[in-house]
C-alpha atoms as one frame of an Amber mdcrd trajectory, in Angstrom:
protein
  34.819   3.284  46.580  36.591   0.989  48.530  35.970   0.838  52.089  39.117
   1.162  54.752  38.897  -1.438  56.493  39.750  -0.498  59.837  43.123  -1.959
  61.344  42.651  -4.415  64.792  45.529  -3.482  66.920  46.356  -5.637  69.763
  47.549  -4.130  72.823  49.531  -6.279  74.907  48.975  -5.849  79.109  51.680
  -7.310  80.479  50.228  -8.651  83.868  47.973 -10.920  82.045  50.762 -13.761
  81.503  50.014 -17.564  82.618  50.781 -20.951  81.416  49.020 -22.727  78.414
  47.772 -25.712  78.732  46.982 -26.734  75.430  50.811 -25.358  73.613  48.859
 -23.699  70.658  45.822 -21.724  70.185  44.060 -18.702  70.324  40.551 -16.582
  70.929  39.221 -13.709  70.449  35.988 -12.063  72.489  34.901 -10.144  75.068
  35.634 -10.819  78.917  32.647 -12.120  80.971  34.562 -12.302  84.297  32.461
 -14.397  86.684  34.558 -15.289  89.591  32.615 -18.869  90.907  30.730 -21.907
  90.361  27.780 -20.565  91.490  28.187 -17.028  89.751  28.852 -18.711  86.388
  25.982 -21.315  86.508  23.316 -18.625  86.977  24.762 -17.196  84.292  24.510
 -19.302  81.567  20.564 -20.064  82.938  19.686 -16.677  82.489  21.312 -15.767
  79.526  21.242 -17.395  75.458  24.102 -19.764  74.198  26.676 -18.002  73.216
  30.297 -19.329  72.822  31.953 -15.732  71.966  33.269 -14.586  75.451  35.663
 -15.562  76.933  35.356 -16.548  81.019  37.389 -14.640  83.493  37.121 -17.142
  86.700  39.542 -17.928  89.727  39.969 -21.598  89.215  38.167 -24.623  87.148
  37.899 -28.262  87.513  36.053 -30.941  85.583  32.381 -29.454  87.639  33.013
 -26.402  84.912  32.419 -28.578  81.730  29.159 -27.537  81.227  29.486 -23.910
  81.896  32.682 -23.667  79.731  31.175 -25.346  76.855  29.362 -21.479  76.349
  33.271 -19.707  75.810  35.502 -19.866  73.280  38.045 -19.637  75.832  39.236
 -19.369  79.914  41.625 -17.320  81.765  41.977 -18.098  85.100  43.951 -16.605
  88.424  44.827 -20.505  89.553  45.990 -23.262  88.012  48.816 -24.852  86.073
  49.194 -26.454  82.963  49.141 -29.862  84.492  46.176 -29.005  86.957  42.708
 -30.244  86.529  41.867 -26.957  84.694  44.357 -27.964  82.412  42.902 -31.350
  81.530  39.592 -29.859  81.254  40.821 -27.472  78.505  42.605 -30.081  76.842
  39.871 -32.590  76.578  37.322 -29.902  75.470  39.942 -28.163  73.054  39.708
 -25.089  74.338  42.500 -22.031  74.962  43.048 -20.969  78.280  45.711 -18.857
  79.986  46.243 -20.317  84.134  47.590 -19.036  86.796  47.665 -15.448  85.910
  47.457 -14.462  89.916  44.661 -11.352  89.090  43.109 -11.594  85.892  39.637
 -11.528  87.919  40.965  -8.174  89.409  42.496  -6.716  85.766  39.828  -7.366
  83.177  36.522  -5.997  83.136  33.568  -7.818  81.593  33.072  -6.695  78.243
  36.784  -5.884  77.332  37.850  -7.238  73.866  40.843  -9.454  74.241  42.717
 -12.227  72.450  44.505 -14.930  74.337  47.324 -16.477  72.690  48.377 -19.588
  73.261  52.137 -20.389  72.258  54.204 -23.126  73.869  53.822 -22.951  77.073
  53.004 -19.370  77.801  49.658 -18.058  77.252  48.901 -14.159  76.995  46.183
 -12.179  77.161  45.862  -8.972  74.508  43.442  -6.016  74.813  41.889  -5.182
  71.281  42.297  -1.693  70.575  41.545   0.335  67.061
């Protein structure tokens, strides 16, 4: 008997769009909301290494590189495709959605999402199904 594969459906969250520093890229994983550097540092020291999560935070800069190694992508409230955050993501080859204005308010840790960067625009989709 053949197994039926459950179809994954992408559900757009229109409020969560932003600028894309990497032009093209995508990642999928569970959201981890860590609003500031102190909270993020404590989280990575208390957990096992994993790159399956997507970091959601207010903003990032070069001081976040050690933290960003643990995540497959980043969603921020602040930043543009020419900001320090964009430089960091391009050099680390991580997809990101910058300048969403309210991702830390709209997303909860554990929510499964997909980040899709296409051109200068990046979008966040909830994974349902």
